[in-house]
Coordinates of C-alpha atoms and ligand atoms in Angstrom, one line a residue:
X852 CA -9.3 -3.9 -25.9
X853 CA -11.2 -7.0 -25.3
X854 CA -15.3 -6.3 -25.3
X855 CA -17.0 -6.7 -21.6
X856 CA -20.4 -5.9 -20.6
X857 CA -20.7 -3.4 -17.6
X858 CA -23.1 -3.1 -14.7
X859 CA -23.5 -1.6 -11.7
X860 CA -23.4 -3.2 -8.2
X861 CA -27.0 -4.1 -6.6
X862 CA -26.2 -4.0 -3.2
X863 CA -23.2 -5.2 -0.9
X864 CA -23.7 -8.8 -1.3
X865 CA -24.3 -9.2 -4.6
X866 CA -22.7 -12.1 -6.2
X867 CA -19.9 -11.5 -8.8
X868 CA -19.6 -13.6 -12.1
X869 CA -16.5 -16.0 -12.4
X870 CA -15.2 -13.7 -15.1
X871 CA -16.6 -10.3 -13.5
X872 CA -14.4 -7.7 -11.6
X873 CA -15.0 -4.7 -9.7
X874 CA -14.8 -1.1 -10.7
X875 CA -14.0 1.6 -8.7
X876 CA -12.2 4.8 -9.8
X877 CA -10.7 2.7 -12.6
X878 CA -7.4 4.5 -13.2
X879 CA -5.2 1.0 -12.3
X880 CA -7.6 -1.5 -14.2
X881 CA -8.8 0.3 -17.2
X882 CA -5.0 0.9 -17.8
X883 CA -4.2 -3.0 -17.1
X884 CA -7.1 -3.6 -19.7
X885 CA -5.7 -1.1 -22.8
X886 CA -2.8 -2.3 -21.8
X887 CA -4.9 -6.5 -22.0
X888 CA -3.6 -7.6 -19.0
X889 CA -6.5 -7.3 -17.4
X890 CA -9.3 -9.2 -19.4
X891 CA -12.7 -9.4 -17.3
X892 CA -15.8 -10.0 -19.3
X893 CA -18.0 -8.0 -17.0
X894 CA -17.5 -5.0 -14.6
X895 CA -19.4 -4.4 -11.7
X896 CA -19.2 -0.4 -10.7
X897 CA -19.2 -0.1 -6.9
X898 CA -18.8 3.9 -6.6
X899 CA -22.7 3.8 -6.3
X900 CA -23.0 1.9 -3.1
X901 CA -23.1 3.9 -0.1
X902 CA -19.4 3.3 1.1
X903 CA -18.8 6.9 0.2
X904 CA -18.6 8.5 3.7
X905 CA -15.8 8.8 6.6
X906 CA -17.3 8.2 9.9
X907 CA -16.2 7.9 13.5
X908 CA -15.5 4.6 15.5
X909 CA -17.4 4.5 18.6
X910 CA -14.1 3.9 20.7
X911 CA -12.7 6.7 19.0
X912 CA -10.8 6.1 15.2
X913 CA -12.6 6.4 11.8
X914 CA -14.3 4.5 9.2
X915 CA -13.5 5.1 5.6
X916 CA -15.6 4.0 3.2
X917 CA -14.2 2.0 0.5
X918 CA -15.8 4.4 -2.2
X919 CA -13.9 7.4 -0.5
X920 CA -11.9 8.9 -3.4
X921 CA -8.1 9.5 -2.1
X922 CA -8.5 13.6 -2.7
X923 CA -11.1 13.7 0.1
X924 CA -9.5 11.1 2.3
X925 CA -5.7 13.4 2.0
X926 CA -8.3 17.1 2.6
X927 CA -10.1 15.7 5.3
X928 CA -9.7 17.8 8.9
X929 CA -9.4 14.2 11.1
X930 CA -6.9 12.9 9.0
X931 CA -4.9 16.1 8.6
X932 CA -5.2 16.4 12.3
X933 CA -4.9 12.9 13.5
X934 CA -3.6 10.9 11.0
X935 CA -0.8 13.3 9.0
X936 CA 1.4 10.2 8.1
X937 CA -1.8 9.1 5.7
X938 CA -2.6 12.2 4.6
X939 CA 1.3 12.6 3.1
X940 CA 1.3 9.8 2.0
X941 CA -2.1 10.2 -0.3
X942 CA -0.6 13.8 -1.4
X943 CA 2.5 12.1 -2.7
X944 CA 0.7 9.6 -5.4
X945 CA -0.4 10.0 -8.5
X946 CA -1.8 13.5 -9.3
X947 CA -4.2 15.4 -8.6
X948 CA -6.5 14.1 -11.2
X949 CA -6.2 10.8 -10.3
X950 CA -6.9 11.4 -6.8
X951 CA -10.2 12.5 -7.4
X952 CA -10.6 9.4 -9.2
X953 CA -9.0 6.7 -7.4
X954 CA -11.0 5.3 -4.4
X955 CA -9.7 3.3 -1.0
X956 CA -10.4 0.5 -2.0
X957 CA -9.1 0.6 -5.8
X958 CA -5.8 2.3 -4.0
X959 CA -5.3 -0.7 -2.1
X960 CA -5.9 -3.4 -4.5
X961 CA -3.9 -1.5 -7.4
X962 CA -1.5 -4.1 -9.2
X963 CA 2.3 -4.3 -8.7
X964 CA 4.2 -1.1 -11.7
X965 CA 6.5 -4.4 -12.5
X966 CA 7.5 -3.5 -16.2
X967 CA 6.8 -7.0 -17.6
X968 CA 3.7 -7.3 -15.7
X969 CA 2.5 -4.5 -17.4
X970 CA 3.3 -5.6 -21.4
X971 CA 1.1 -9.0 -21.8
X972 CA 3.9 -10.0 -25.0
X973 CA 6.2 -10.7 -21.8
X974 CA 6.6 -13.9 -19.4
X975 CA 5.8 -13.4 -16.2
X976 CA 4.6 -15.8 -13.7
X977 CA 2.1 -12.6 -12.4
X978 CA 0.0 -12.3 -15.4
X979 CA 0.7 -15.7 -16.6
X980 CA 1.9 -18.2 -14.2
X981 CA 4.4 -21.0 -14.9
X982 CA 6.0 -18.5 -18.0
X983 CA 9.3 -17.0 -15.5
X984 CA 10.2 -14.1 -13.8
X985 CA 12.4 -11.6 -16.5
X986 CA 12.8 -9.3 -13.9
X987 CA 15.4 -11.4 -11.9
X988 CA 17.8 -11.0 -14.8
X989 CA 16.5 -7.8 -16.3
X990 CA 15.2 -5.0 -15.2
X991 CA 14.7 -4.8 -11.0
X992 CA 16.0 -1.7 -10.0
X993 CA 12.5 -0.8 -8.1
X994 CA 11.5 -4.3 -7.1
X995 CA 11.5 -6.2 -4.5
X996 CA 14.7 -6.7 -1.5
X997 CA 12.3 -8.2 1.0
X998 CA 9.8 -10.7 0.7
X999 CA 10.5 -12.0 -2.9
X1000 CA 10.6 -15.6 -3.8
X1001 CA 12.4 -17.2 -6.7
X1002 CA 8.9 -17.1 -8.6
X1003 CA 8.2 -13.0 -8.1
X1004 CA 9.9 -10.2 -6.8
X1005 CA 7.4 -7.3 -7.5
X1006 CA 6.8 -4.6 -5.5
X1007 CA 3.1 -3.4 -4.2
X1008 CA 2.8 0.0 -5.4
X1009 CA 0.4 2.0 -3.2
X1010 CA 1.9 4.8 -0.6
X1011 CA -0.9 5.1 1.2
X1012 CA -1.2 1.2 1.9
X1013 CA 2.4 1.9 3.7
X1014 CA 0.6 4.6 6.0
X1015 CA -2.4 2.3 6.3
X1016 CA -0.3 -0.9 7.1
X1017 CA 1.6 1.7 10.2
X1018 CA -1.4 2.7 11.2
X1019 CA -2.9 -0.5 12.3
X1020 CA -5.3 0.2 10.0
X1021 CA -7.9 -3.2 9.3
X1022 CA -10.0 -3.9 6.0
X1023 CA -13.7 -5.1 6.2
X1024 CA -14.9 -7.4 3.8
X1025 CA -17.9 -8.6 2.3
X1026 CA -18.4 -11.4 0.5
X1027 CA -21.0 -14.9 0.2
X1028 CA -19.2 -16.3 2.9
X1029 CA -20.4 -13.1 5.2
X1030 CA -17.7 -10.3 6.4
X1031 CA -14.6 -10.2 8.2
X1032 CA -11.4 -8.3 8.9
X1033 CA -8.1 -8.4 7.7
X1034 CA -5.0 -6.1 9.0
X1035 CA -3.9 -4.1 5.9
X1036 CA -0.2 -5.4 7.2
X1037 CA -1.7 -9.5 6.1
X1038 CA -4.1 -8.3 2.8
X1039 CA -1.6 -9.1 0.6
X1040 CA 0.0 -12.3 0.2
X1041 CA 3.7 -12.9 -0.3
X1042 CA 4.3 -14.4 -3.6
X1043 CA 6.4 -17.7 -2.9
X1044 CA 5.5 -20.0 -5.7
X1045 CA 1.9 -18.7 -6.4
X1046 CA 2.4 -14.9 -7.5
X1047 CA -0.7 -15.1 -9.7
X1048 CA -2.9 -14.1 -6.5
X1049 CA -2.0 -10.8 -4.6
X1050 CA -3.9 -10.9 -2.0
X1051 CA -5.8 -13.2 0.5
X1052 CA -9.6 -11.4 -0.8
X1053 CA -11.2 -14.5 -2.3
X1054 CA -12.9 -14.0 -6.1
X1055 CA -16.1 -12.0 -5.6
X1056 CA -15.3 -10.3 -1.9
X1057 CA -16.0 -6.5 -1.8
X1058 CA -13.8 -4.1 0.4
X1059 CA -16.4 -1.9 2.0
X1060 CA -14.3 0.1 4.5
X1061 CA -11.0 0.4 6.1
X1062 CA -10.7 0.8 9.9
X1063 CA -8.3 3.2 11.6
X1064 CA -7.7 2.7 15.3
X1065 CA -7.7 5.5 17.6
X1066 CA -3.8 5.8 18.2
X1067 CA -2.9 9.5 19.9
X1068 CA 0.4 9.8 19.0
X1069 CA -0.5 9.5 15.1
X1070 CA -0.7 13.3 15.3
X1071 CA 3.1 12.9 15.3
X1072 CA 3.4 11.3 12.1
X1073 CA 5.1 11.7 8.9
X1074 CA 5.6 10.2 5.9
X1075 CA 8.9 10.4 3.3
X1076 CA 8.8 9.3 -0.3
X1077 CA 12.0 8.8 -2.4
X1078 CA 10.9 8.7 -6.4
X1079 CA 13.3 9.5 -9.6
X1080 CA 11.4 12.9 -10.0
X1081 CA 9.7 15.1 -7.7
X1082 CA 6.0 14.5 -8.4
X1083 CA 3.7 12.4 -10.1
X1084 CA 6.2 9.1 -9.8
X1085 CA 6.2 6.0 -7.9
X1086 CA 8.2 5.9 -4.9
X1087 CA 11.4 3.8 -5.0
X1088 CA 11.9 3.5 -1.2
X1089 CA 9.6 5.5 1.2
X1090 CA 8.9 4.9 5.3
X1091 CA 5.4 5.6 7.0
X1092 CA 6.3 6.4 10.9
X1093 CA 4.7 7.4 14.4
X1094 CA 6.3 8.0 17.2
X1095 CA 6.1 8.2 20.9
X1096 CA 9.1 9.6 23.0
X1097 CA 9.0 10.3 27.1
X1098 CA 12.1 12.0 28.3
X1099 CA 14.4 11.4 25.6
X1100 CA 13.2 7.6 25.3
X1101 CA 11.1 5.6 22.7
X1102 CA 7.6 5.0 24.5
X1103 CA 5.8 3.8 21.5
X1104 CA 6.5 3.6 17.8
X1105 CA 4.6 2.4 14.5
X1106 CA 7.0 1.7 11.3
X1107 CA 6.1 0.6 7.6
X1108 CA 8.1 0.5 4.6
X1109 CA 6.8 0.9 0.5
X1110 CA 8.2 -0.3 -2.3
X1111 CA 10.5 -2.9 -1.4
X1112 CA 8.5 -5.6 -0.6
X1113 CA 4.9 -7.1 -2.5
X1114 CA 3.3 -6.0 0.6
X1115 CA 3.2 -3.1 2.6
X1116 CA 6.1 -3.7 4.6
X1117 CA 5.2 -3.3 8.1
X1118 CA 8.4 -2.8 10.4
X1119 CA 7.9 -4.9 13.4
X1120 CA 11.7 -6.2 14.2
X1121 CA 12.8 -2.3 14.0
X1122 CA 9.8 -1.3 16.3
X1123 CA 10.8 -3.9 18.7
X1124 CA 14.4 -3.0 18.4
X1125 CA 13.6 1.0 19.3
X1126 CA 11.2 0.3 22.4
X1127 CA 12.8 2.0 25.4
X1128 CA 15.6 3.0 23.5
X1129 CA 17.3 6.1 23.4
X1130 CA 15.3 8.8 20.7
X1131 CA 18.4 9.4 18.6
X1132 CA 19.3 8.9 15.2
X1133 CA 22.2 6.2 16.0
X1134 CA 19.2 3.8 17.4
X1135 CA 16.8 4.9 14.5
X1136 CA 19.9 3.6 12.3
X1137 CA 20.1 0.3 14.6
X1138 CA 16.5 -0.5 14.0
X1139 CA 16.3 0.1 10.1
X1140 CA 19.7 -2.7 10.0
X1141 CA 17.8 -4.9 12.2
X1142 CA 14.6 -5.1 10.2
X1143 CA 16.8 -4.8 7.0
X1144 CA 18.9 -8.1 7.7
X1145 CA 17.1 -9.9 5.9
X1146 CA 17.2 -8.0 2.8
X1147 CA 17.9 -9.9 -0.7
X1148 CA 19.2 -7.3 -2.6
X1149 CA 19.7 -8.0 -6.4
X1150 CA 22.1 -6.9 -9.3
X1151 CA 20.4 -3.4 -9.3
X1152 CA 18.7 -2.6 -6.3
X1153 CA 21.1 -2.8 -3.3
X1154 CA 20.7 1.0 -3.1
X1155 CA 17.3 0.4 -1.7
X1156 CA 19.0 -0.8 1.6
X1157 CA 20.8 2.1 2.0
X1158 CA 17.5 4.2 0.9
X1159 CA 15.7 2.7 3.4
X1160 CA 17.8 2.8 6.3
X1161 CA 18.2 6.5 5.6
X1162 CA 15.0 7.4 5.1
X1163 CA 14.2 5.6 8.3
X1164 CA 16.6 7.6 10.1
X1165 CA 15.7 11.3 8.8
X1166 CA 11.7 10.9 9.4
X1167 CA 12.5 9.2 12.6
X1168 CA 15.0 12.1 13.6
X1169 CA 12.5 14.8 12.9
X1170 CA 9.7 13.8 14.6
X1171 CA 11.9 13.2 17.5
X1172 CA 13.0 16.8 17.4
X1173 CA 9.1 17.8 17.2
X1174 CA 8.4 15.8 20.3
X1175 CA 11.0 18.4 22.1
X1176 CA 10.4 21.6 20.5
Ligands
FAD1598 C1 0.1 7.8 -14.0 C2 -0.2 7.2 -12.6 C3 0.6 7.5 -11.6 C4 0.3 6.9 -10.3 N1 1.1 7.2 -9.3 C5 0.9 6.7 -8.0 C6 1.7 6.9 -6.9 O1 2.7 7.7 -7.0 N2 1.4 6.3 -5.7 C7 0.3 5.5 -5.6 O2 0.0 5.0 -4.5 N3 -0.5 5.2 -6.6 C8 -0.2 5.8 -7.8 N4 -1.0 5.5 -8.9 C9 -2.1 4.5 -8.8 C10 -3.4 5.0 -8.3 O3 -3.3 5.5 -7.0 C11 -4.3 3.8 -8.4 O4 -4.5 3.6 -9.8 C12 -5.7 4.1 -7.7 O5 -5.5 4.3 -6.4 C13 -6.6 2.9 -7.9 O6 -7.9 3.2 -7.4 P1 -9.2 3.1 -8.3 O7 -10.3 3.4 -7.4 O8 -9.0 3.9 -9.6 O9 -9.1 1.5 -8.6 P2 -9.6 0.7 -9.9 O10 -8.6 0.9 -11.0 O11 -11.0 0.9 -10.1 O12 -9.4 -0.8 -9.3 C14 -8.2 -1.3 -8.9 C15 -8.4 -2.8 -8.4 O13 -9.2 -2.8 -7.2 C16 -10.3 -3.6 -7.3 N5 -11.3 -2.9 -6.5 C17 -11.6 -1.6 -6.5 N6 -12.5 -1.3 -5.5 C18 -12.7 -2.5 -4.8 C19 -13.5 -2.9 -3.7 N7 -14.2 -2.0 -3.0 N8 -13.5 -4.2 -3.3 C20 -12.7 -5.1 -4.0 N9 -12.0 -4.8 -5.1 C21 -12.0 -3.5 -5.5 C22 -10.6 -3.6 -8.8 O14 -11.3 -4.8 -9.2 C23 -9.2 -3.6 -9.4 O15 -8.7 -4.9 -9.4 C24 -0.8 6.1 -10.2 C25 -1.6 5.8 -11.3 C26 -1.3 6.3 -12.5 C27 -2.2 6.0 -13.6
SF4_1599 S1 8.7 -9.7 -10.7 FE1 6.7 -10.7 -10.6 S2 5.5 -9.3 -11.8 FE2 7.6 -8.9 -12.4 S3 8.2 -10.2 -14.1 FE3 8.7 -11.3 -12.3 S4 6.9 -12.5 -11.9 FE4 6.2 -10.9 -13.2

């Protein structure tokens, strides 16, 4: 591994070095640098600023720190209550021990599993741009069927980004240029010809919090992985979903999909499709075609449209048949 000096952050607006990254939990980019492809001269450890706590919105929804580790986000009583889809979705990454390491921030920011990504002896227009993309002749079978571009089809890897992104949820941001707010469904950027950047966060700005909106029916939420073994594995399809139903109709609903696009995928054509439509599983089939027409499936990963469209349909189905129990 390539030396670097290590330091811990002053305060929330301290400056970063042109070579300098941020640390949090560590367990995506002290991997990325045994693996050295991640090579950052300096690292600035933020898990001692006070962005460690979860607090309540004054118009109701919470405030998660960016330092929360993903153990106690997943175990906390307003998230179990309010929020189950994110909850789910933190329980079904990683392991246990990682959870306790990995933070909200660090979750969000993780890099894309892409197997050539990951080995620096490989092209790839990620870790070194202009090289190619491998993966669109090679191995793709859990990359990308929406939102790739001829330059990049990786997938973001986070589950509980998917819940976020369904949630509405928004990142604050701190950087020189003073803070602001981005929708986790916009934070990261769609690769086109630039792939190299994964997200809109300019070089030095800090995540210091994620925002959940108050949204009542999130207590009727769920969230549904698919993976090639039954624990501790990346998902190869999964949906984050809330919904709403009145008298056998679709009053509200919230929709994301992981692991098929480099975003969090959030649903909006299907959502549109489902409002005031029938609760049943023949509309919640419908919507996952509509939003799933513009799929570009390649060689190997066609299955994912199928994946997906099931998935949407089972998690859709059940929490209809809560609603009416
Ligand atoms: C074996 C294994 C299995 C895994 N399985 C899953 C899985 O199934 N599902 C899943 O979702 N994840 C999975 N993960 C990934 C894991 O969830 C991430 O590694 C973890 O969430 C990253 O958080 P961290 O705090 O350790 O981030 P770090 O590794 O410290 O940082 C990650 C990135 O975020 C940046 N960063 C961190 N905090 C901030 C901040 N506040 N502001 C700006 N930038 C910041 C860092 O500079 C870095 O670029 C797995 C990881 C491993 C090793
Ligand atoms: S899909 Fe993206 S990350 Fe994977 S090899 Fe191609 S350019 Fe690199």
């Amino acid at each position: 591994m390539k030396t670097f000096a290590y330091r811990t952050a002053a305060g929330l607006s301290d400056g970063l070095e042109p070579d300098a990254v941020f640390l949090a939990g560590g367990t995506n980019l002290v991997d990325l640098m045994k693996l050295g492809v991640a090579t950052p001269d300096v690292l600035v450890d933020v898990t001692r600023l006070p962005l460690g706590e979860i607090t309540e919105l004054p118009g109701g929804g919470l405030r998660i720190g960016a330092t929360v580790r993903n153990s106690d986000l997943a175990a906390d009583p307003r998230i179990r209550g309010g929020y189950p889809v994110l909850s789910q979705a933190l329980l079904a990454g990683a392991s246990g021990q990682l959870r306790n390491m990995a933070t909200t921030g660090g979750n969000l920011l993780q890099r894309t599993r892409c197997r050539y990504f990951m080995d620096a002896t490989k092209p790839c227009n990620k870790h070194a741009p202009g090289s190619g993309c491998p993966a669109r002749a090679g191995d793709h079978r859990n990359l990308a069927i929406l939102g790739g571009s001829a330059a990049c089809i990786a997938t973001h890897p986070s589950d509980m980004a998917v819940a976020l992104a369904a949630l509405d949820a928004v990142v604050r941001v701190d950087g020189v240029a003073g803070e602001r707010s981005i929708p986790v469904s916009r934070l990261h950027r769609l690769p086109e010809d630039t792939p190299e950047r994964d997200t809109v966060l300019e070089h030095g700005e800090l995540i210091t919090a994620v925002e959940l909106p108050a949204l009542p029916f999130a207590t009727r939420s769920a969230y549904r992985k698919a993976r090639d073994r039954a624990s501790y594995a990346f998902a190869v399809g999964s949906v984050a979903a809330a919904l709403d139903v009145t008298d056998g109709m679709v009053r509200d609903v919230r929709l994301a999909f992981g692991a098929v696009a480099p975003r969090p995928w959030r649903a909006f054509t299907a959502e549109e499709a489902l409002l005031g439509r029938p609760a049943t599983r023949e509309s919640f089939l419908a919507a996952a075609d509509a939003e799933l027409a513009d799929a570009r499936p390649l060689r190997d990963n066609a299955y994912k449209v199928t994946l997906l469209r099931n998935l949407t349909a089972s998690v859709l189905t059940r929490l209809a048949e809560e609603e009416t129990r």
